[in-house]
Amino acid sequence: MDVRTLCLGALMGGEASGYEIRKMFEDGTYSHFQMASLGSIYPALTRLTQDGMVTFVEKEQENRPDKKVYQLTSEGRRSFLRGLLQTRPGEDRYRSDILFMLTFAEELPVELTEALLDEMEARQEIALAQIDPDRKRDDTSCGIYGREENGDLKPGCKFVSGLGEAMYRATLDFIRKNKTALIDDLRARRNNHKSR
Amino acid sequence: MDVRTLCLGALMGGEASGYEIRKMFEDGTYSHFQMASLGSIYPALTRLTQDGMVTFVEKEQENRPDKKVYQLTSEGRRSFLRGLLQTRPGEDRYRSDILFMLTFAEELPVELTEALLDEMEARQEIALAQIDPDRKRDDTSCGIYGREENGDLKPGCKFVSGLGEAMYRATLDFIRKNKTALIDDLRARRNNHKSR
DNA sequence: GGGTGACTGTATCGGTCCGATATATATCAG
DNA sequence: CTGATATATATCGGACCGATACAGTCACCC
């Protein structure tokens, strides 16, 4: 799923600037299962403009740098949905440096392992908190896709964020339940090695 | 975490060829939380050789193409562990095209949504099955890191694979519990739109 | 007998994308 | 009044994936 497609998807929720699109992938709607950086978003928007998929208006702002606010054309909207019909979605992929490092827990100082576990727990907590319990309409900003007129989440979005929540909860649960056991195990092993 | 570090980690379990390292990231030990392709593994091994982190022996095989079997040098091993001590691990990142597509479920044919859900369920099942129930020593192949002399998983690896299992289970659970509700919801909505 | 696909291997390359950086302006805390 | 943070666009080097080439073996089926 390339960044151009991702940008089209982001604009399905209404107009947005490049900066705002990045925020959707950084903090917002898509942050839990997709990524795109400014270094790829801006070129993507330029090409999408050339191809007639989006248009933009330059908006002057008070006390802020100017904005280019992008918007889907009807061709862009059609093309995006047609694309989804044809695309074979790529494999889900989870990447975690911390888990990779924990694989070598036996070779590392126990303190580092502890720190890694705490770090991971903290990050998961933050991510879970970001999947709003009920932050219905606090952001006046850009039109984020997924809300009904009455402010409720659309079924697709509800499902996806529910799934995200379930994953974070399961992860947190597992860490909390098994953290001390792992640490104890490592300490015991460390003592065995010394005494031998 | 760049591919060179990843390769050093892979070789912590013993000697391996480039092809075998890729398998660890494709099917094996690391497949659930890291990725590296041949297109980056081979150059990485070349550079690691130049830097004295690994050495290789060319092994002729019967009925098979020749192999270059790589092995950590003591410098490589030290350098890897030192690296882990200094590295700030990158953020965990989950990427899923299917979830992105499901975000737009309302705009897609219900059949596609159904297919996506089934596809995702199937993939998670496969992944879960890959996290061994008890495939202790069936692979005679390369020395994969994480086993004790007696064949048990080392604590670090046990933790990590346990966490993986918990995540897959939670995901599968959620999909199974909420799939039909989502589909029904979408169908109902479709009828509402028609009748209006 | 011969085509076809699957597996083991090494290697290269185009194109995409991340991460860092530059530039500019404004707010706010200390 | 300095430094951190936020908004905003834009570029670029380097890393990495995915596809492809090349080469050999095996099993299968027609």
Tab-separated table of C-alpha atoms (C1' of nucleotides) in Angstrom:
chain	number	residue	atom	x	y	z
A	1	MET	CA	0.000	0.000	0.000
A	2	ASP	CA	1.934	3.004	-1.212
A	3	VAL	CA	1.832	6.493	0.227
A	4	ARG	CA	-0.239	7.879	-2.631
A	5	THR	CA	-3.044	5.451	-1.860
A	6	LEU	CA	-2.663	6.231	1.827
A	7	CYS	CA	-3.022	9.951	1.115
A	8	LEU	CA	-6.148	9.407	-0.947
A	9	GLY	CA	-7.585	7.421	1.941
A	10	ALA	CA	-6.714	10.155	4.394
A	11	LEU	CA	-8.514	12.692	2.223
A	12	MET	CA	-11.684	10.580	2.163
A	13	GLY	CA	-12.475	12.261	5.478
A	14	GLY	CA	-12.408	15.721	3.959
A	15	GLU	CA	-9.831	18.317	3.056
A	16	ALA	CA	-6.461	18.418	4.782
A	17	SER	CA	-2.955	19.793	4.431
A	18	GLY	CA	0.117	17.596	4.141
A	19	TYR	CA	0.949	18.360	7.723
A	20	GLU	CA	-2.498	17.313	8.876
A	21	ILE	CA	-2.299	14.085	6.902
A	22	ARG	CA	0.921	13.245	8.649
A	23	LYS	CA	-0.771	13.807	11.981
A	24	MET	CA	-3.402	11.235	11.072
A	25	PHE	CA	-0.578	8.719	10.689
A	26	GLU	CA	1.362	9.991	13.678
A	27	ASP	CA	-1.260	10.501	16.357
A	28	GLY	CA	-4.603	10.160	14.728
A	29	THR	CA	-6.945	7.816	12.964
A	30	TYR	CA	-4.429	5.645	11.151
A	31	SER	CA	-1.519	5.798	13.580
A	32	HIS	CA	-2.058	2.312	14.938
A	33	PHE	CA	-1.766	0.371	11.698
A	34	GLN	CA	-0.160	2.548	9.041
A	35	MET	CA	2.716	4.988	8.764
A	36	ALA	CA	3.721	7.684	6.329
A	37	SER	CA	6.268	10.421	6.776
A	38	LEU	CA	6.309	13.969	5.447
A	39	GLY	CA	9.191	13.015	3.204
A	40	SER	CA	6.841	10.785	1.245
A	41	ILE	CA	3.541	12.596	1.775
A	42	TYR	CA	4.545	15.844	0.090
A	43	PRO	CA	5.891	14.220	-3.081
A	44	ALA	CA	2.817	11.979	-3.140
A	45	LEU	CA	0.479	14.986	-2.977
A	46	THR	CA	2.411	16.681	-5.764
A	47	ARG	CA	2.047	13.663	-8.011
A	48	LEU	CA	-1.603	13.198	-7.109
A	49	THR	CA	-2.196	16.806	-8.105
A	50	GLN	CA	-0.492	16.250	-11.454
A	51	ASP	CA	-2.619	13.164	-12.020
A	52	GLY	CA	-5.828	15.043	-11.244
A	53	MET	CA	-6.652	12.993	-8.167
A	54	VAL	CA	-6.566	15.943	-5.798
A	55	THR	CA	-6.722	19.726	-5.988
A	56	PHE	CA	-5.468	22.242	-3.502
A	57	VAL	CA	-6.159	25.779	-2.391
A	58	GLU	CA	-3.541	27.950	-0.806
A	59	LYS	CA	-4.936	29.298	2.423
A	60	GLU	CA	-3.454	32.193	4.263
A	61	GLN	CA	-3.677	31.910	8.000
A	62	GLU	CA	-3.373	34.405	10.766
A	63	ASN	CA	-0.319	33.876	12.908
A	64	ARG	CA	0.568	30.724	10.984
A	65	PRO	CA	2.466	29.885	7.834
A	66	ASP	CA	0.362	29.433	4.735
A	67	LYS	CA	-1.321	26.133	4.102
A	68	LYS	CA	-2.011	24.117	1.019
A	69	VAL	CA	-5.303	22.438	1.718
A	70	TYR	CA	-5.836	19.381	-0.448
A	71	GLN	CA	-9.123	17.863	-1.453
A	72	LEU	CA	-10.119	14.756	-3.392
A	73	THR	CA	-11.499	15.215	-6.894
A	74	SER	CA	-14.361	12.958	-7.889
A	75	GLU	CA	-11.870	11.156	-10.118
A	76	GLY	CA	-9.586	10.728	-7.121
A	77	ARG	CA	-12.368	9.316	-5.036
A	78	ARG	CA	-13.426	6.866	-7.718
A	79	SER	CA	-9.850	5.870	-8.413
A	80	PHE	CA	-9.197	5.209	-4.739
A	81	LEU	CA	-12.211	2.944	-4.308
A	82	ARG	CA	-11.508	1.159	-7.596
A	83	GLY	CA	-7.960	0.641	-6.373
A	84	LEU	CA	-9.157	-0.966	-3.161
A	85	LEU	CA	-11.285	-3.397	-5.144
A	86	GLN	CA	-8.282	-4.568	-7.140
A	87	THR	CA	-5.590	-4.492	-4.480
A	88	ARG	CA	-4.434	-7.656	-2.815
A	89	PRO	CA	-3.721	-6.322	0.662
A	90	GLY	CA	-0.168	-6.854	1.863
A	91	GLU	CA	0.608	-9.088	4.813
A	92	ASP	CA	0.108	-7.617	8.249
A	93	ARG	CA	3.443	-6.788	9.735
A	94	TYR	CA	4.408	-6.109	13.294
A	95	ARG	CA	7.837	-4.675	13.921
A	96	SER	CA	9.288	-4.336	17.381
A	97	ASP	CA	12.874	-3.556	18.270
A	98	ILE	CA	12.142	-4.169	21.924
A	99	LEU	CA	10.950	-7.720	21.327
A	100	PHE	CA	13.998	-8.369	19.182
A	101	MET	CA	16.235	-7.174	21.981
A	102	LEU	CA	14.335	-9.191	24.590
A	103	THR	CA	15.128	-12.288	22.569
A	104	PHE	CA	18.676	-11.898	23.866
A	105	ALA	CA	17.670	-11.219	27.446
A	106	GLU	CA	20.077	-13.880	28.762
A	107	GLU	CA	23.061	-12.015	27.351
A	108	LEU	CA	22.064	-8.597	28.594
A	109	PRO	CA	22.253	-6.981	32.042
A	110	VAL	CA	19.056	-7.701	33.937
A	111	GLU	CA	18.591	-3.978	34.489
A	112	LEU	CA	18.373	-3.427	30.742
A	113	THR	CA	15.782	-6.149	30.381
A	114	GLU	CA	13.762	-4.570	33.149
A	115	ALA	CA	14.027	-1.173	31.525
A	116	LEU	CA	12.949	-2.614	28.176
A	117	LEU	CA	9.886	-4.240	29.722
A	118	ASP	CA	8.921	-1.030	31.492
A	119	GLU	CA	9.469	0.958	28.332
A	120	MET	CA	7.286	-1.403	26.333
A	121	GLU	CA	4.562	-1.339	28.941
A	122	ALA	CA	4.582	2.450	29.010
A	123	ARG	CA	4.420	2.714	25.234
A	124	GLN	CA	1.515	0.314	25.020
A	125	GLU	CA	-0.315	2.310	27.679
A	126	ILE	CA	0.124	5.484	25.715
A	127	ALA	CA	-1.065	3.830	22.532
A	128	LEU	CA	-4.086	2.415	24.295
A	129	ALA	CA	-4.946	5.786	25.764
A	130	GLN	CA	-4.754	7.279	22.274
A	131	ILE	CA	-7.482	4.943	21.085
A	132	ASP	CA	-10.074	7.234	22.522
A	133	PRO	CA	-12.496	5.972	25.072
A	134	ASP	CA	-14.910	8.739	24.049
A	135	ARG	CA	-13.150	11.722	22.585
A	136	LYS	CA	-16.103	12.396	20.389
A	137	ARG	CA	-15.704	15.841	18.983
A	138	ASP	CA	-12.949	17.585	20.835
A	139	ASP	CA	-10.818	18.142	17.758
A	140	THR	CA	-12.206	20.993	15.746
A	141	SER	CA	-9.450	20.512	13.235
A	142	CYS	CA	-9.485	18.645	9.980
A	143	GLY	CA	-12.314	16.375	8.928
A	144	ILE	CA	-11.186	12.961	10.026
A	145	TYR	CA	-12.823	10.112	8.264
A	146	GLY	CA	-15.037	7.774	10.222
A	147	ARG	CA	-17.609	9.916	11.994
A	148	GLU	CA	-21.291	10.010	11.259
A	149	GLU	CA	-23.209	13.263	11.176
A	150	ASN	CA	-24.172	12.636	14.802
A	151	GLY	CA	-20.565	12.088	15.820
A	152	ASP	CA	-20.630	8.320	16.193
A	153	LEU	CA	-17.925	6.186	14.687
A	154	LYS	CA	-18.798	4.466	11.437
A	155	PRO	CA	-18.980	0.670	11.647
A	156	GLY	CA	-15.712	0.076	9.790
A	157	CYS	CA	-13.792	2.473	12.014
A	158	LYS	CA	-15.468	1.136	15.114
A	159	PHE	CA	-14.354	-2.357	14.227
A	160	VAL	CA	-10.797	-1.318	13.483
A	161	SER	CA	-10.327	0.749	16.614
A	162	GLY	CA	-11.956	-1.978	18.665
A	163	LEU	CA	-9.475	-4.442	17.296
A	164	GLY	CA	-6.617	-2.112	18.081
A	165	GLU	CA	-7.829	-1.739	21.610
A	166	ALA	CA	-8.099	-5.516	22.036
A	167	MET	CA	-4.535	-5.980	20.811
A	168	TYR	CA	-3.096	-3.344	23.124
A	169	ARG	CA	-5.001	-4.747	26.066
A	170	ALA	CA	-3.799	-8.276	25.382
A	171	THR	CA	-0.218	-7.076	25.078
A	172	LEU	CA	-0.369	-5.065	28.275
A	173	ASP	CA	-1.995	-7.954	30.073
A	174	PHE	CA	0.721	-10.330	29.016
A	175	ILE	CA	3.546	-7.999	29.972
A	176	ARG	CA	2.093	-7.331	33.401
A	177	LYS	CA	1.484	-10.995	34.093
A	178	ASN	CA	4.865	-12.261	32.930
A	179	LYS	CA	7.285	-9.454	33.630
A	180	THR	CA	8.327	-10.432	37.137
A	181	ALA	CA	8.531	-14.108	36.258
A	182	LEU	CA	10.972	-13.318	33.459
A	183	ILE	CA	13.117	-11.089	35.643
A	184	ASP	CA	13.230	-13.630	38.455
A	185	ASP	CA	14.092	-16.358	35.994
A	186	LEU	CA	16.972	-14.306	34.633
A	187	ARG	CA	18.300	-13.468	38.089
A	188	ALA	CA	18.190	-17.105	39.177
A	189	ARG	CA	20.055	-18.132	36.071
A	190	ARG	CA	22.636	-15.418	36.686
A	191	ASN	CA	23.295	-16.801	40.160
A	192	ASN	CA	23.596	-20.344	38.867
A	193	HIS	CA	26.246	-19.260	36.422
A	194	LYS	CA	28.216	-17.491	39.114
A	195	SER	CA	28.147	-20.379	41.548
A	196	ARG	CA	29.316	-22.865	38.975
B	1	MET	CA	17.328	-1.332	13.965
B	2	ASP	CA	19.149	-1.771	10.693
B	3	VAL	CA	19.611	-5.000	8.788
B	4	ARG	CA	23.245	-5.341	9.789
B	5	THR	CA	22.285	-5.464	13.473
B	6	LEU	CA	19.480	-7.861	12.630
B	7	CYS	CA	21.932	-10.169	10.868
B	8	LEU	CA	24.304	-10.143	13.822
B	9	GLY	CA	21.402	-11.074	16.055
B	10	ALA	CA	20.387	-13.885	13.745
B	11	LEU	CA	23.915	-15.268	13.865
B	12	MET	CA	23.880	-15.293	17.679
B	13	GLY	CA	22.163	-18.669	17.329
B	14	GLY	CA	25.058	-20.147	15.368
B	15	GLU	CA	26.265	-20.185	11.806
B	16	ALA	CA	23.900	-19.625	8.913
B	17	SER	CA	23.813	-18.691	5.241
B	18	GLY	CA	22.115	-15.577	3.897
B	19	TYR	CA	19.254	-17.695	2.719
B	20	GLU	CA	18.803	-19.253	6.124
B	21	ILE	CA	18.851	-15.862	7.806
B	22	ARG	CA	16.077	-14.729	5.547
B	23	LYS	CA	14.071	-17.784	6.568
B	24	MET	CA	14.367	-16.758	10.201
B	25	PHE	CA	12.682	-13.498	9.271
B	26	GLU	CA	10.217	-15.104	6.865
B	27	ASP	CA	9.014	-18.193	8.708
B	28	GLY	CA	11.190	-18.653	11.721
B	29	THR	CA	12.236	-17.172	15.002
B	30	TYR	CA	11.963	-13.488	14.165
B	31	SER	CA	9.164	-13.570	11.610
B	32	HIS	CA	6.555	-12.183	13.970
B	33	PHE	CA	8.236	-8.926	14.910
B	34	GLN	CA	11.009	-8.164	12.424
B	35	MET	CA	11.561	-8.299	8.687
B	36	ALA	CA	14.556	-8.320	6.399
B	37	SER	CA	14.722	-9.223	2.744
B	38	LEU	CA	17.485	-10.889	0.758
B	39	GLY	CA	18.062	-7.621	-1.040
B	40	SER	CA	19.319	-6.123	2.199
B	41	ILE	CA	20.704	-9.222	3.921
B	42	TYR	CA	23.362	-10.013	1.313
B	43	PRO	CA	24.834	-6.510	1.195
B	44	ALA	CA	24.724	-6.413	4.992
B	45	LEU	CA	26.698	-9.654	5.249
B	46	THR	CA	29.256	-8.342	2.784
B	47	ARG	CA	29.792	-5.209	4.818
B	48	LEU	CA	29.883	-7.142	8.085
B	49	THR	CA	32.598	-9.333	6.592
B	50	GLN	CA	34.610	-6.280	5.565
B	51	ASP	CA	34.247	-4.884	9.075
B	52	GLY	CA	35.423	-8.113	10.662
B	53	MET	CA	32.141	-8.817	12.416
B	54	VAL	CA	31.542	-12.101	10.642
B	55	THR	CA	33.534	-14.659	8.667
B	56	PHE	CA	32.291	-17.171	6.143
B	57	VAL	CA	33.240	-20.530	4.732
B	58	GLU	CA	32.171	-21.635	1.299
B	59	LYS	CA	30.538	-25.028	1.620
B	60	GLU	CA	29.928	-27.335	-1.276
B	61	GLN	CA	26.747	-29.315	-0.992
B	62	GLU	CA	25.554	-32.437	-2.709
B	63	ASN	CA	22.648	-31.833	-5.006
B	64	ARG	CA	22.450	-28.226	-3.889
B	65	PRO	CA	24.060	-24.969	-4.880
B	66	ASP	CA	27.101	-23.933	-2.894
B	67	LYS	CA	26.601	-22.114	0.343
B	68	LYS	CA	28.412	-19.332	2.126
B	69	VAL	CA	28.017	-20.122	5.781
B	70	TYR	CA	28.510	-17.088	7.979
B	71	GLN	CA	29.585	-17.043	11.582
B	72	LEU	CA	30.032	-14.323	14.206
B	73	THR	CA	33.549	-13.347	15.167
B	74	SER	CA	34.144	-12.611	18.830
B	75	GLU	CA	34.423	-8.969	17.833
B	76	GLY	CA	31.063	-9.261	16.092
B	77	ARG	CA	29.453	-10.766	19.142
B	78	ARG	CA	30.855	-8.116	21.446
B	79	SER	CA	29.920	-5.356	19.058
B	80	PHE	CA	26.360	-6.637	18.792
B	81	LEU	CA	25.809	-6.742	22.544
B	82	ARG	CA	27.484	-3.368	23.031
B	83	GLY	CA	25.196	-2.016	20.346
B	84	LEU	CA	22.122	-3.269	22.168
B	85	LEU	CA	23.227	-1.500	25.333
B	86	GLN	CA	23.447	1.830	23.550
B	87	THR	CA	20.487	1.581	21.210
B	88	ARG	CA	17.267	3.369	21.944
B	89	PRO	CA	14.805	0.858	20.528
B	90	GLY	CA	12.509	2.234	17.826
B	91	GLU	CA	8.791	2.464	18.354
B	92	ASP	CA	6.780	-0.678	17.873
B	93	ARG	CA	4.950	-0.479	14.609
B	94	TYR	CA	2.031	-2.473	13.354
B	95	ARG	CA	1.190	-2.192	9.690
B	96	SER	CA	-1.946	-3.653	8.206
B	97	ASP	CA	-3.359	-2.971	4.770
B	98	ILE	CA	-6.464	-4.933	5.616
B	99	LEU	CA	-7.316	-2.746	8.607
B	100	PHE	CA	-6.733	0.341	6.492
B	101	MET	CA	-9.156	-0.978	3.894
B	102	LEU	CA	-11.721	-1.942	6.527
B	103	THR	CA	-11.727	1.683	7.639
B	104	PHE	CA	-13.671	2.365	4.438
B	105	ALA	CA	-16.029	-0.574	4.805
B	106	GLU	CA	-19.075	1.649	4.279
B	107	GLU	CA	-17.915	2.579	0.792
B	108	LEU	CA	-17.036	-0.929	-0.334
B	109	PRO	CA	-19.177	-3.856	-1.482
B	110	VAL	CA	-20.162	-5.921	1.532
B	111	GLU	CA	-18.703	-8.990	-0.166
B	112	LEU	CA	-15.270	-7.393	-0.184
B	113	THR	CA	-15.510	-6.558	3.485
B	114	GLU	CA	-16.467	-10.131	4.212
B	115	ALA	CA	-13.565	-11.417	2.145
B	116	LEU	CA	-11.168	-9.073	3.947
B	117	LEU	CA	-12.330	-10.288	7.339
B	118	ASP	CA	-11.999	-13.915	6.310
B	119	GLU	CA	-8.577	-13.256	4.838
B	120	MET	CA	-7.400	-11.567	8.003
B	121	GLU	CA	-8.738	-14.366	10.169
B	122	ALA	CA	-7.005	-16.978	8.039
B	123	ARG	CA	-3.690	-15.124	8.135
B	124	GLN	CA	-3.808	-14.770	11.888
B	125	GLU	CA	-4.537	-18.465	12.232
B	126	ILE	CA	-1.521	-19.323	10.136
B	127	ALA	CA	0.677	-16.988	12.127
B	128	LEU	CA	-0.571	-18.434	15.380
B	129	ALA	CA	0.071	-21.967	14.181
B	130	GLN	CA	3.621	-20.935	13.279
B	131	ILE	CA	4.298	-19.962	16.868
B	132	ASP	CA	5.068	-23.527	17.761
B	133	PRO	CA	2.862	-25.356	20.166
B	134	ASP	CA	5.765	-27.712	20.842
B	135	ARG	CA	7.959	-28.089	17.797
B	136	LYS	CA	10.938	-28.730	19.964
B	137	ARG	CA	13.613	-30.081	17.704
B	138	ASP	CA	12.038	-31.036	14.421
B	139	ASP	CA	14.195	-28.698	12.389
B	140	THR	CA	17.613	-30.207	11.954
B	141	SER	CA	18.633	-27.143	10.032
B	142	CYS	CA	20.487	-24.084	11.166
B	143	GLY	CA	21.142	-23.332	14.798
B	144	ILE	CA	18.316	-21.061	15.748
B	145	TYR	CA	18.926	-18.913	18.746
B	146	GLY	CA	16.847	-19.444	21.855
B	147	ARG	CA	17.168	-23.110	22.752
B	148	GLU	CA	18.888	-24.527	25.781
B	149	GLU	CA	21.047	-27.606	25.538
B	150	ASN	CA	18.030	-29.639	26.606
B	151	GLY	CA	15.851	-28.131	23.887
B	152	ASP	CA	13.799	-25.807	26.047
B	153	LEU	CA	13.220	-22.218	25.028
B	154	LYS	CA	15.374	-19.672	26.789
B	155	PRO	CA	13.437	-17.265	29.033
B	156	GLY	CA	13.747	-14.288	26.687
B	157	CYS	CA	12.476	-16.228	23.716
B	158	LYS	CA	9.741	-17.844	25.754
B	159	PHE	CA	8.508	-14.429	26.809
B	160	VAL	CA	8.573	-13.048	23.305
B	161	SER	CA	6.823	-15.974	21.683
B	162	GLY	CA	4.297	-16.044	24.498
B	163	LEU	CA	3.550	-12.407	23.849
B	164	GLY	CA	3.165	-13.092	20.153
B	165	GLU	CA	0.752	-15.876	20.866
B	166	ALA	CA	-1.301	-13.677	23.179
B	167	MET	CA	-1.551	-10.985	20.510
B	168	TYR	CA	-2.625	-13.368	17.786
B	169	ARG	CA	-5.182	-14.954	20.062
B	170	ALA	CA	-6.649	-11.608	21.062
B	171	THR	CA	-6.873	-10.564	17.416
B	172	LEU	CA	-8.528	-13.794	16.345
B	173	ASP	CA	-10.920	-13.579	19.248
B	174	PHE	CA	-11.966	-10.088	18.345
B	175	ILE	CA	-12.473	-10.868	14.682
B	176	ARG	CA	-14.585	-13.913	15.426
B	177	LYS	CA	-16.714	-12.088	17.945
B	178	ASN	CA	-17.335	-8.981	15.877
B	179	LYS	CA	-17.301	-10.142	12.282
B	180	THR	CA	-20.966	-10.929	11.866
B	181	ALA	CA	-22.036	-7.830	13.768
B	182	LEU	CA	-20.065	-5.659	11.378
B	183	ILE	CA	-21.442	-7.377	8.299
B	184	ASP	CA	-25.012	-7.154	9.542
B	185	ASP	CA	-24.503	-3.528	10.412
B	186	LEU	CA	-23.250	-2.787	6.913
B	187	ARG	CA	-26.097	-4.650	5.243
B	188	ALA	CA	-28.704	-2.847	7.340
B	189	ARG	CA	-27.140	0.470	6.464
B	190	ARG	CA	-27.138	-0.478	2.778
B	191	ASN	CA	-30.870	-1.143	2.902
B	192	ASN	CA	-31.566	2.118	4.677
B	193	HIS	CA	-29.804	4.021	1.947
B	194	LYS	CA	-31.805	2.261	-0.742
B	195	SER	CA	-35.161	2.840	0.883
B	196	ARG	CA	-34.492	6.505	1.356
C	1	DG	C1'	9.858	-37.773	-22.090
C	2	DG	C1'	9.114	-33.125	-20.977
C	3	DG	C1'	6.783	-29.306	-18.990
C	4	DT	C1'	5.771	-27.034	-14.606
C	5	DG	C1'	6.089	-25.511	-10.219
C	6	DA	C1'	8.461	-25.626	-5.604
C	7	DC	C1'	12.763	-25.424	-3.070
C	8	DT	C1'	17.665	-24.001	-2.235
C	9	DG	C1'	21.054	-20.708	-3.194
C	10	DT	C1'	23.694	-16.096	-4.423
C	11	DA	C1'	23.421	-11.602	-6.244
C	12	DT	C1'	21.958	-7.018	-8.257
C	13	DC	C1'	19.010	-3.083	-9.109
C	14	DG	C1'	15.161	0.258	-9.545
C	15	DG	C1'	12.180	2.626	-7.060
C	16	DT	C1'	10.039	3.804	-2.794
C	17	DC	C1'	10.135	5.492	1.614
C	18	DC	C1'	12.079	7.098	6.165
C	19	DG	C1'	14.587	10.271	8.890
C	20	DA	C1'	17.129	14.186	9.147
C	21	DT	C1'	17.518	18.668	7.893
C	22	DA	C1'	16.502	23.503	6.224
C	23	DT	C1'	13.498	27.421	6.446
C	24	DA	C1'	10.070	30.418	8.391
C	25	DT	C1'	6.815	32.060	11.930
C	26	DA	C1'	4.458	32.084	16.448
C	27	DT	C1'	3.438	30.870	21.249
C	28	DC	C1'	4.554	29.897	25.809
C	29	DA	C1'	7.222	28.772	29.884
C	30	DG	C1'	11.107	29.779	32.747
D	1	DC	C1'	15.363	36.441	25.980
D	2	DT	C1'	16.273	31.988	25.297
D	3	DG	C1'	14.880	27.549	24.356
D	4	DA	C1'	11.262	24.304	23.563
D	5	DT	C1'	7.174	23.218	21.090
D	6	DA	C1'	3.915	23.743	17.398
D	7	DT	C1'	2.508	24.772	12.569
D	8	DA	C1'	3.824	24.424	7.883
D	9	DT	C1'	6.350	23.220	3.302
D	10	DA	C1'	10.091	21.131	1.011
D	11	DT	C1'	14.348	18.451	-0.225
D	12	DC	C1'	17.784	14.824	-0.071
D	13	DG	C1'	20.817	10.915	1.132
D	14	DG	C1'	20.741	6.553	2.336
D	15	DA	C1'	18.419	2.394	3.621
D	16	DC	C1'	15.453	-1.062	2.362
D	17	DC	C1'	11.921	-3.971	-0.227
D	18	DG	C1'	10.401	-6.496	-4.097
D	19	DA	C1'	11.335	-8.130	-8.344
D	20	DT	C1'	14.336	-10.255	-11.164
D	21	DA	C1'	18.266	-12.991	-12.983
D	22	DC	C1'	20.791	-17.016	-12.815
D	23	DA	C1'	21.522	-21.879	-11.646
D	24	DG	C1'	20.768	-26.277	-10.035
D	25	DT	C1'	17.614	-30.375	-7.926
D	26	DC	C1'	13.413	-32.564	-7.022
D	27	DA	C1'	8.751	-34.370	-7.495
D	28	DC	C1'	4.686	-34.482	-10.029
D	29	DC	C1'	1.603	-35.187	-13.779
D	30	DC	C1'	0.266	-35.678	-18.466
